Each structure stands twice: as structure tokens, then as C-alpha cells.
């Protein structure tokens, strides 16, 4: 990949958050061969849920889109904890879960917040397959949760 992703983050005025400690019996990210699988990330600020509620009721679609972007940054921090962010070759798959009020059908627009961030950071290598799923409730009453799979280069091993 020819993009300096850390420089691009800085240009966008963004920084990776600290990796969120698991809220259960799992790890934030696992590398298997050339792929990193990231557990679902909810929008946290200083370890606390940034906002709660269902999209289309307590949370607007626009705000949920911003929260989706925040989740995407958290997912990249999880990637960086097991494989250097610079080793990302492409974003392969994004799954977005949107806690949806009855009748809310704009899940795809909410998850676009994450998808557009990956394209902004990685260019064409940020384009990915995706699912946007409406659900009744998410852990901790989060409005949105994002999980990703990325392809990385280089040998497996501890990140220095």
C-alpha cells in the first residue's frame, strides 16, 4: 500500500484511540495468516459509551453516522495492536450493526460513516464488502457497533 495511513489520520485531524478492553471473554483483534479479524467496536470516549439509545428514536441517523466513524477508528486501533497499521493491504469486510427504532430503515447510511473513513484513509484499498444490519438492541445500549476484517502484509508476530 502506498498510503501513509498515520500521516493521513493526522491530515484528517484524527488519532487512534486506546484499544478498548474487552467487555467479555474475547480479545479485541486476532491475526490469522494475512488477515486481522476485529471484534465489534462500540463508540467509547474515555472508556465509557459515548451515547446510548436506538437510532431513529433517541439517536439521530446523522449522529449515529458519526458514531460509526468513531467505531471505525477504534477498530483500526485494535488492528494496530496485533499488526502495524502500516501493514494493512486492504480493508476486506465491514459489518455494521445499528440499534434501530421500529420503522428505521437507513442502516446503510449510518454504516457509511465507517466505510467512508476507510476510503478516506486507505484510498481504493479501503473499499470493502459490507453488511449493514438493523437490530433491536446492542450491548450496553450502544446505537452502533462496527466489526472489520483487514488484510495485512508481513510476518505474524508481536507488534513492536
Short mmCIF file of C-alpha atoms in Angstrom, two decimals:
data_model
loop_
_atom_site.label_atom_id
_atom_site.label_comp_id
_atom_site.label_asym_id
_atom_site.label_seq_id
_atom_site.Cartn_x
_atom_site.Cartn_y
_atom_site.Cartn_z
CA UNK A 1 0.00 0.00 0.00
CA UNK A 2 1.34 3.43 -0.90
CA UNK A 3 -0.69 5.45 1.60
CA UNK A 4 0.97 6.71 4.78
CA UNK A 5 -2.04 5.97 6.96
CA UNK A 6 -0.72 7.69 10.10
CA UNK A 7 0.02 10.85 8.11
CA UNK A 8 -3.44 10.62 6.56
CA UNK A 9 -5.01 10.31 10.03
CA UNK A 10 -3.19 13.48 11.11
CA UNK A 11 -4.28 15.33 7.96
CA UNK A 12 -7.89 14.45 8.79
CA UNK A 13 -7.39 15.67 12.37
CA UNK A 14 -7.89 12.16 13.74
CA UNK A 15 -5.98 9.90 16.08
CA UNK A 16 -6.37 6.30 17.08
CA UNK A 17 -7.95 5.83 20.49
CA UNK A 18 -6.59 3.44 23.10
CA UNK A 19 -7.66 -0.12 22.43
CA UNK A 20 -10.87 -0.82 24.29
CA UNK A 21 -10.53 -3.58 26.87
CA UNK A 22 -12.88 -6.48 26.14
CA UNK A 23 -16.27 -6.38 27.87
CA UNK A 24 -16.40 -10.20 27.93
CA UNK A 25 -14.46 -13.39 27.19
CA UNK A 26 -12.81 -12.35 23.92
CA UNK A 27 -9.92 -10.28 22.56
CA UNK A 28 -10.21 -7.05 20.52
CA UNK A 29 -8.42 -8.47 17.46
CA UNK A 30 -6.93 -11.72 16.20
CA UNK A 31 -4.46 -12.13 13.37
CA UNK A 32 -4.74 -15.33 11.36
CA UNK A 33 -2.31 -15.50 8.44
CA UNK A 34 -2.70 -12.38 6.32
CA UNK A 35 -5.99 -11.34 7.96
CA UNK A 36 -6.90 -9.46 11.12
CA UNK A 37 -10.40 -10.07 12.48
CA UNK A 38 -11.60 -7.29 14.76
CA UNK A 39 -14.30 -7.81 17.38
CA UNK A 40 -17.28 -5.48 17.25
CA UNK A 41 -16.37 -1.99 18.42
CA UNK A 42 -18.85 0.34 20.09
CA UNK A 43 -18.32 4.11 20.36
CA UNK A 44 -16.38 4.79 23.56
CA UNK A 45 -14.96 8.00 24.95
CA UNK A 46 -12.51 7.58 27.83
CA UNK A 47 -13.73 4.01 28.28
CA UNK A 48 -17.41 4.98 28.56
CA UNK A 49 -20.12 4.64 25.92
CA UNK A 50 -20.26 7.93 24.02
CA UNK A 51 -24.01 7.77 23.52
CA UNK A 52 -26.85 5.30 24.14
CA UNK A 53 -30.18 4.57 22.53
CA UNK A 54 -31.76 3.43 19.31
CA UNK A 55 -31.19 5.14 16.00
CA UNK A 56 -34.36 6.78 14.77
CA UNK A 57 -35.57 7.36 18.34
CA UNK A 58 -33.06 8.65 20.93
CA UNK A 59 -30.19 8.99 18.41
CA UNK A 60 -30.42 10.71 15.03
CA UNK A 61 -29.17 8.98 11.89
CA UNK A 62 -26.59 11.75 11.42
CA UNK A 63 -25.24 11.33 14.95
CA UNK A 64 -25.16 7.55 14.52
CA UNK A 65 -23.14 8.00 11.33
CA UNK A 66 -20.57 10.00 13.35
CA UNK A 67 -20.54 7.26 15.99
CA UNK A 68 -19.98 4.68 13.27
CA UNK A 69 -16.87 6.60 12.24
CA UNK A 70 -15.71 6.61 15.87
CA UNK A 71 -16.18 2.82 15.95
CA UNK A 72 -14.10 2.50 12.77
CA UNK A 73 -11.21 4.36 14.43
CA UNK A 74 -11.47 2.01 17.42
CA UNK A 75 -11.38 -0.95 15.03
CA UNK A 76 -8.19 0.38 13.46
CA UNK A 77 -6.65 0.75 16.92
CA UNK A 78 -7.47 -2.92 17.53
CA UNK A 79 -5.81 -3.83 14.21
CA UNK A 80 -2.74 -1.83 15.22
CA UNK A 81 -2.49 -3.83 18.45
CA UNK A 82 -1.81 -7.09 16.56
CA UNK A 83 -0.35 -5.89 13.22
CA UNK A 84 1.15 -2.48 12.48
CA UNK A 85 -1.38 -0.18 10.85
CA UNK A 86 1.16 0.43 8.08
CA UNK A 87 0.91 -3.27 7.15
CA UNK A 88 -2.75 -3.01 6.13
CA UNK A 89 -3.02 -4.00 2.48
CA UNK A 90 -6.78 -3.57 2.23
CA UNK A 91 -9.99 -3.39 4.20
CA UNK A 92 -11.78 -6.59 3.22
CA UNK A 93 -15.10 -6.62 5.07
CA UNK A 94 -17.11 -4.32 7.31
CA UNK A 95 -20.18 -5.35 9.29
CA UNK A 96 -22.21 -2.61 10.91
CA UNK A 97 -24.94 -3.26 13.45
CA UNK A 98 -27.39 -0.43 14.04
CA UNK A 99 -29.71 -0.47 17.05
CA UNK A 100 -32.83 0.59 15.20
CA UNK A 101 -36.13 2.03 16.33
CA UNK A 102 -39.19 0.40 14.72
CA UNK A 103 -39.51 1.64 11.16
CA UNK A 104 -35.91 2.89 10.88
CA UNK A 105 -34.53 1.62 7.57
CA UNK A 106 -31.45 3.77 6.88
CA UNK A 107 -28.85 1.45 8.41
CA UNK A 108 -26.68 1.65 5.28
CA UNK A 109 -26.36 5.43 5.66
CA UNK A 110 -25.32 5.04 9.28
CA UNK A 111 -22.61 2.49 8.45
CA UNK A 112 -21.36 4.78 5.66
CA UNK A 113 -19.65 6.75 8.43
CA UNK A 114 -17.24 3.83 8.91
CA UNK A 115 -16.99 2.92 5.23
CA UNK A 116 -16.13 6.45 4.14
CA UNK A 117 -13.42 6.71 6.80
CA UNK A 118 -11.70 3.61 5.44
CA UNK A 119 -11.75 5.04 1.91
CA UNK A 120 -10.53 8.42 3.20
CA UNK A 121 -7.60 6.69 4.92
CA UNK A 122 -6.65 3.91 2.50
CA UNK A 123 -7.99 5.11 -0.86
CA UNK A 124 -9.06 2.27 -3.16
CA UNK A 125 -7.65 -0.27 -0.68
CA UNK A 126 -10.29 0.98 1.77
CA UNK A 127 -13.20 -0.15 -0.44
CA UNK A 128 -14.70 -3.27 1.02
CA UNK A 129 -17.55 -5.74 1.09
CA UNK A 130 -20.13 -4.77 3.71
CA UNK A 131 -23.26 -5.66 5.60
CA UNK A 132 -25.41 -3.11 7.45
CA UNK A 133 -27.78 -4.83 9.87
CA UNK A 134 -30.61 -3.36 11.90
CA UNK A 135 -31.02 -4.90 15.36
CA UNK A 136 -33.34 -4.31 18.31
CA UNK A 137 -30.61 -3.68 20.88
CA UNK A 138 -26.81 -3.77 21.13
CA UNK A 139 -24.52 -4.37 24.11
CA UNK A 140 -24.51 -1.54 26.67
CA UNK A 141 -27.41 0.05 24.69
CA UNK A 142 -24.94 1.24 22.07
CA UNK A 143 -26.51 2.81 18.97
CA UNK A 144 -23.96 1.21 16.62
CA UNK A 145 -21.28 -1.47 16.53
CA UNK A 146 -18.69 -1.99 13.79
CA UNK A 147 -16.53 -5.05 13.12
CA UNK A 148 -13.95 -5.37 10.36
CA UNK A 149 -11.61 -7.77 8.61
CA UNK A 150 -8.42 -6.38 7.08
CA UNK A 151 -5.65 -7.99 5.05
CA UNK A 152 -2.12 -7.25 6.21
CA UNK A 153 1.36 -7.95 4.88
CA UNK A 154 4.44 -9.18 6.69
CA UNK A 155 5.11 -12.00 9.10
CA UNK A 156 2.95 -12.77 12.12
CA UNK A 157 4.48 -11.96 15.46
CA UNK A 158 4.36 -9.42 18.24
CA UNK A 159 3.89 -5.79 17.25
CA UNK A 160 6.88 -3.73 18.40
#
